[in-house]
């Protein structure tokens, strides 16, 4: 049974720019961060970061991992934070963490490991909250699965760079919401495959959309699960038709495969 909460999913998705950008200071935001590491120092950074993971998780951390292959450079720490209270919450919580002596000590141990840092602000698309099969990032913060780490799960990050224009993102989301049910319910989809969220850029490179998927688990290989689900989606007629229209809005599309660390809530 399709987990569609409202027949208005596609229509509401087209209103995202007016419903979610009204007050970024208090409306929920997502902050993706990428830290490019010195390859010779990645092990040191990872060791200190794991040891200090409880401190980091005083922030609303949803995911932390490293790329195994794809468009994101190797030896890059990728983390996602979900702030329900918007940029105000982000400012307050990061300022509070920066004052802690343990955090200062941690930063002193990893500062030289990092060659470059990048932060952007995204929002979750409205359709995330209208499909029961799409969890959203906050779910993983509240249902931290790091205690179940150690399996072969992967996180797939799919990036669409869209053409310039005010209507491009709403049109993308409308097409995506109309086509998504056929992909989510495609026969043969691996049971561990799950759409986590859809993110739209607000600060950084604009007109960027991310899909975040998880595949695999304790006893299932993430790469094999992903490939099985991809093959299944190719037989979903509505999804194929939707992607054909979405392709007309995009200038590029790329993917990355990320491996969660042991303390990542999203596994």
Tab-separated table of C-alpha atoms in Angstrom:
chain	number	residue	atom	x	y	z
A	1	UNK	CA	0.000	0.000	0.000
A	2	UNK	CA	1.392	3.325	-1.035
A	3	UNK	CA	2.195	5.422	2.039
A	4	UNK	CA	0.870	8.684	0.650
A	5	UNK	CA	-0.656	10.773	3.435
A	6	UNK	CA	-2.328	13.253	1.139
A	7	UNK	CA	-3.351	13.402	-2.491
A	8	UNK	CA	-2.026	16.955	-2.388
A	9	UNK	CA	1.615	15.825	-2.129
A	10	UNK	CA	2.610	16.990	-5.576
A	11	UNK	CA	0.761	20.290	-5.254
A	12	UNK	CA	2.265	21.097	-1.859
A	13	UNK	CA	5.757	20.269	-3.095
A	14	UNK	CA	5.426	22.997	-5.699
A	15	UNK	CA	4.820	25.486	-2.894
A	16	UNK	CA	8.076	24.707	-1.062
A	17	UNK	CA	9.733	28.036	-1.743
A	18	UNK	CA	6.894	29.977	-0.131
A	19	UNK	CA	6.207	27.623	2.792
A	20	UNK	CA	9.704	26.736	3.961
A	21	UNK	CA	11.735	29.876	3.379
A	22	UNK	CA	9.531	32.272	5.342
A	23	UNK	CA	11.733	32.408	8.429
A	24	UNK	CA	15.007	30.551	8.187
A	25	UNK	CA	15.979	31.815	11.645
A	26	UNK	CA	13.358	29.605	13.303
A	27	UNK	CA	12.188	27.200	10.554
A	28	UNK	CA	13.883	23.774	10.346
A	29	UNK	CA	17.130	23.623	8.391
A	30	UNK	CA	19.655	20.958	7.439
A	31	UNK	CA	23.366	21.691	7.463
A	32	UNK	CA	25.568	19.403	5.353
A	33	UNK	CA	29.264	19.737	6.209
A	34	UNK	CA	32.233	18.347	4.312
A	35	UNK	CA	35.769	18.315	5.706
A	36	UNK	CA	38.473	17.429	3.197
A	37	UNK	CA	41.217	15.616	5.114
A	38	UNK	CA	44.901	15.081	4.503
A	39	UNK	CA	45.011	11.408	3.408
A	40	UNK	CA	47.980	10.813	5.702
A	41	UNK	CA	45.973	12.124	8.662
A	42	UNK	CA	42.555	10.551	8.004
A	43	UNK	CA	43.141	7.738	10.503
A	44	UNK	CA	44.124	10.228	13.205
A	45	UNK	CA	41.091	12.393	12.521
A	46	UNK	CA	38.764	9.382	12.558
A	47	UNK	CA	40.192	8.063	15.828
A	48	UNK	CA	39.781	11.383	17.656
A	49	UNK	CA	36.340	11.945	16.133
A	50	UNK	CA	35.050	8.559	17.277
A	51	UNK	CA	36.430	9.142	20.763
A	52	UNK	CA	34.665	12.524	20.926
A	53	UNK	CA	31.444	11.430	19.231
A	54	UNK	CA	29.282	11.950	22.330
A	55	UNK	CA	30.290	15.612	22.346
A	56	UNK	CA	29.443	16.006	18.651
A	57	UNK	CA	26.078	14.377	19.244
A	58	UNK	CA	25.063	17.158	21.608
A	59	UNK	CA	24.342	18.776	18.234
A	60	UNK	CA	21.415	17.289	16.240
A	61	UNK	CA	23.648	14.975	14.189
A	62	UNK	CA	21.770	12.739	11.751
A	63	UNK	CA	24.653	11.237	9.758
A	64	UNK	CA	28.442	11.045	9.774
A	65	UNK	CA	30.420	9.036	7.268
A	66	UNK	CA	33.059	8.844	4.558
A	67	UNK	CA	32.756	8.289	0.792
A	68	UNK	CA	33.693	4.925	-0.645
A	69	UNK	CA	33.242	5.989	-4.261
A	70	UNK	CA	31.495	8.631	-6.350
A	71	UNK	CA	31.679	12.371	-6.885
A	72	UNK	CA	32.705	13.378	-3.349
A	73	UNK	CA	36.469	13.175	-2.920
A	74	UNK	CA	37.858	10.334	-0.846
A	75	UNK	CA	39.077	11.192	2.668
A	76	UNK	CA	36.195	13.627	3.129
A	77	UNK	CA	34.218	13.588	6.366
A	78	UNK	CA	30.555	14.114	5.462
A	79	UNK	CA	28.059	15.035	8.190
A	80	UNK	CA	24.425	16.114	8.224
A	81	UNK	CA	22.740	18.077	11.020
A	82	UNK	CA	19.018	18.751	11.340
A	83	UNK	CA	18.085	21.867	13.329
A	84	UNK	CA	14.308	22.013	13.972
A	85	UNK	CA	14.773	25.505	15.428
A	86	UNK	CA	16.540	26.867	12.351
A	87	UNK	CA	19.650	29.006	12.171
A	88	UNK	CA	19.006	30.408	15.639
A	89	UNK	CA	19.249	26.933	17.158
A	90	UNK	CA	22.336	26.210	15.083
A	91	UNK	CA	24.063	29.372	16.297
A	92	UNK	CA	23.215	28.790	19.952
A	93	UNK	CA	24.134	25.112	20.054
A	94	UNK	CA	27.394	25.485	18.158
A	95	UNK	CA	28.372	28.407	20.409
A	96	UNK	CA	27.657	26.328	23.517
A	97	UNK	CA	29.726	23.421	22.191
A	98	UNK	CA	32.634	25.719	21.304
A	99	UNK	CA	32.918	26.742	24.977
A	100	UNK	CA	33.461	23.215	26.260
A	101	UNK	CA	37.054	22.381	27.170
A	102	UNK	CA	36.688	18.816	25.862
A	103	UNK	CA	35.624	20.164	22.473
A	104	UNK	CA	38.532	22.593	22.383
A	105	UNK	CA	40.860	19.687	23.134
A	106	UNK	CA	39.300	17.627	20.358
A	107	UNK	CA	39.681	20.454	17.833
A	108	UNK	CA	43.305	20.861	18.838
A	109	UNK	CA	43.895	17.230	17.971
A	110	UNK	CA	42.234	17.275	14.547
A	111	UNK	CA	42.759	20.808	13.251
A	112	UNK	CA	45.912	19.919	11.361
A	113	UNK	CA	44.187	16.928	9.759
A	114	UNK	CA	41.767	19.134	7.817
A	115	UNK	CA	42.719	20.839	4.558
A	116	UNK	CA	39.342	22.409	3.747
A	117	UNK	CA	35.923	22.821	5.385
A	118	UNK	CA	32.579	23.415	3.698
A	119	UNK	CA	29.146	24.195	5.149
A	120	UNK	CA	25.839	24.839	3.373
A	121	UNK	CA	22.217	25.267	4.430
A	122	UNK	CA	19.423	23.134	2.968
A	123	UNK	CA	15.764	22.557	3.801
A	124	UNK	CA	13.804	19.334	3.599
A	125	UNK	CA	11.266	19.305	0.782
A	126	UNK	CA	7.613	19.358	1.820
A	127	UNK	CA	6.999	15.960	0.228
A	128	UNK	CA	9.238	14.356	2.884
A	129	UNK	CA	6.403	14.788	5.364
A	130	UNK	CA	3.692	13.502	3.035
A	131	UNK	CA	5.014	10.035	2.229
A	132	UNK	CA	5.015	7.541	5.088
A	133	UNK	CA	7.860	5.648	3.431
A	134	UNK	CA	10.145	8.701	3.638
A	135	UNK	CA	11.486	9.105	7.167
A	136	UNK	CA	13.127	12.538	7.161
A	137	UNK	CA	16.378	13.207	9.018
A	138	UNK	CA	14.844	13.984	12.398
A	139	UNK	CA	13.634	10.378	12.637
A	140	UNK	CA	17.225	9.134	12.752
A	141	UNK	CA	18.237	11.588	15.457
A	142	UNK	CA	15.343	10.412	17.626
A	143	UNK	CA	15.902	6.747	16.709
A	144	UNK	CA	19.697	6.611	16.835
A	145	UNK	CA	20.794	3.349	15.184
A	146	UNK	CA	24.488	3.639	16.051
A	147	UNK	CA	24.103	0.815	18.576
A	148	UNK	CA	23.329	-1.415	15.588
A	149	UNK	CA	26.396	-0.358	13.580
A	150	UNK	CA	28.826	-2.852	12.131
A	151	UNK	CA	26.771	-4.071	9.189
A	152	UNK	CA	27.217	-3.455	5.489
A	153	UNK	CA	24.776	-0.578	5.096
A	154	UNK	CA	25.556	2.378	2.846
A	155	UNK	CA	24.080	5.823	2.309
A	156	UNK	CA	23.592	6.926	-1.299
A	157	UNK	CA	23.726	10.656	-1.950
A	158	UNK	CA	22.202	11.637	-5.295
A	159	UNK	CA	22.705	15.230	-6.412
A	160	UNK	CA	20.722	17.129	-9.055
A	161	UNK	CA	22.062	20.494	-10.163
A	162	UNK	CA	19.133	22.320	-11.738
A	163	UNK	CA	18.914	25.193	-14.194
A	164	UNK	CA	18.611	28.727	-12.880
A	165	UNK	CA	15.123	30.119	-12.386
A	166	UNK	CA	12.556	30.637	-9.643
A	167	UNK	CA	10.237	27.933	-10.983
A	168	UNK	CA	12.848	25.228	-11.530
A	169	UNK	CA	12.902	23.723	-8.024
A	170	UNK	CA	9.087	23.756	-7.553
A	171	UNK	CA	8.661	22.144	-10.977
A	172	UNK	CA	11.267	19.509	-10.105
A	173	UNK	CA	9.528	18.675	-6.820
A	174	UNK	CA	6.117	18.462	-8.477
A	175	UNK	CA	7.420	16.004	-11.082
A	176	UNK	CA	9.361	14.075	-8.448
A	177	UNK	CA	6.346	13.712	-6.125
A	178	UNK	CA	4.166	12.502	-8.989
A	179	UNK	CA	6.689	9.859	-10.064
A	180	UNK	CA	8.006	8.757	-6.650
A	181	UNK	CA	5.214	6.313	-5.691
A	182	UNK	CA	6.042	4.034	-8.617
A	183	UNK	CA	9.692	3.888	-7.548
A	184	UNK	CA	8.953	3.303	-3.868
A	185	UNK	CA	6.593	0.466	-4.758
A	186	UNK	CA	8.511	-1.031	-7.685
A	187	UNK	CA	8.410	-4.818	-7.688
A	188	UNK	CA	11.776	-6.307	-6.728
A	189	UNK	CA	13.006	-3.344	-4.665
A	190	UNK	CA	15.326	-4.595	-1.921
A	191	UNK	CA	13.541	-4.515	1.468
A	192	UNK	CA	16.364	-2.526	3.083
A	193	UNK	CA	16.234	0.290	0.530
A	194	UNK	CA	14.718	3.423	2.023
A	195	UNK	CA	14.404	7.039	0.933
A	196	UNK	CA	15.597	9.108	3.901
A	197	UNK	CA	14.996	12.657	2.700
A	198	UNK	CA	14.962	15.170	-0.143
A	199	UNK	CA	17.005	18.323	0.478
A	200	UNK	CA	16.872	21.659	-1.364
A	201	UNK	CA	19.693	24.209	-1.116
A	202	UNK	CA	19.039	27.566	0.540
A	203	UNK	CA	22.553	28.888	1.261
A	204	UNK	CA	25.418	27.798	-0.972
A	205	UNK	CA	25.051	26.609	-4.557
A	206	UNK	CA	21.392	27.294	-5.282
A	207	UNK	CA	18.975	25.105	-7.228
A	208	UNK	CA	20.669	21.995	-5.859
A	209	UNK	CA	18.584	19.006	-4.783
A	210	UNK	CA	19.848	15.972	-2.864
A	211	UNK	CA	18.201	12.587	-2.509
A	212	UNK	CA	19.459	10.621	0.496
A	213	UNK	CA	18.872	6.856	0.355
A	214	UNK	CA	19.996	4.042	2.642
A	215	UNK	CA	20.612	0.467	1.520
A	216	UNK	CA	21.615	-2.728	3.292
A	217	UNK	CA	21.949	-3.596	6.955
A	218	UNK	CA	23.376	-6.080	9.413
A	219	UNK	CA	23.022	-9.046	7.099
A	220	UNK	CA	22.546	-7.328	3.728
A	221	UNK	CA	25.255	-5.856	1.520
A	222	UNK	CA	24.439	-2.215	0.833
A	223	UNK	CA	25.921	-2.165	-2.661
A	224	UNK	CA	24.022	-5.279	-3.701
A	225	UNK	CA	20.793	-3.908	-2.233
A	226	UNK	CA	21.271	-0.626	-4.079
A	227	UNK	CA	21.854	-2.360	-7.404
A	228	UNK	CA	18.796	-4.588	-6.940
A	229	UNK	CA	16.628	-1.556	-6.163
A	230	UNK	CA	18.016	0.373	-9.126
A	231	UNK	CA	17.118	-2.487	-11.448
A	232	UNK	CA	13.620	-2.585	-9.981
A	233	UNK	CA	13.094	1.152	-10.478
A	234	UNK	CA	13.960	0.836	-14.150
A	235	UNK	CA	10.783	-1.177	-14.538
A	236	UNK	CA	8.651	1.524	-12.906
A	237	UNK	CA	6.951	3.197	-15.870
A	238	UNK	CA	5.831	6.368	-14.058
A	239	UNK	CA	9.257	6.864	-12.505
A	240	UNK	CA	10.991	6.552	-15.877
A	241	UNK	CA	8.589	9.069	-17.395
A	242	UNK	CA	9.091	11.465	-14.495
A	243	UNK	CA	12.878	11.277	-14.695
A	244	UNK	CA	12.695	12.007	-18.428
A	245	UNK	CA	10.932	15.289	-17.611
A	246	UNK	CA	13.218	16.036	-14.637
A	247	UNK	CA	16.251	15.613	-16.902
A	248	UNK	CA	15.073	18.630	-18.886
A	249	UNK	CA	15.401	20.771	-15.743
A	250	UNK	CA	18.870	19.577	-14.738
A	251	UNK	CA	22.355	20.592	-15.824
A	252	UNK	CA	24.116	17.680	-14.069
A	253	UNK	CA	23.485	14.622	-11.915
A	254	UNK	CA	25.974	12.716	-9.790
A	255	UNK	CA	26.045	10.206	-6.968
A	256	UNK	CA	28.262	9.258	-4.038
A	257	UNK	CA	28.304	6.164	-1.844
A	258	UNK	CA	28.982	6.894	1.831
A	259	UNK	CA	29.868	4.466	4.623
A	260	UNK	CA	28.473	5.453	8.034
A	261	UNK	CA	30.850	5.653	10.990
A	262	UNK	CA	30.078	3.593	14.067
A	263	UNK	CA	28.495	6.570	15.867
A	264	UNK	CA	26.316	7.780	12.980
A	265	UNK	CA	22.609	7.730	13.933
A	266	UNK	CA	21.710	6.948	10.315
A	267	UNK	CA	23.093	3.501	9.560
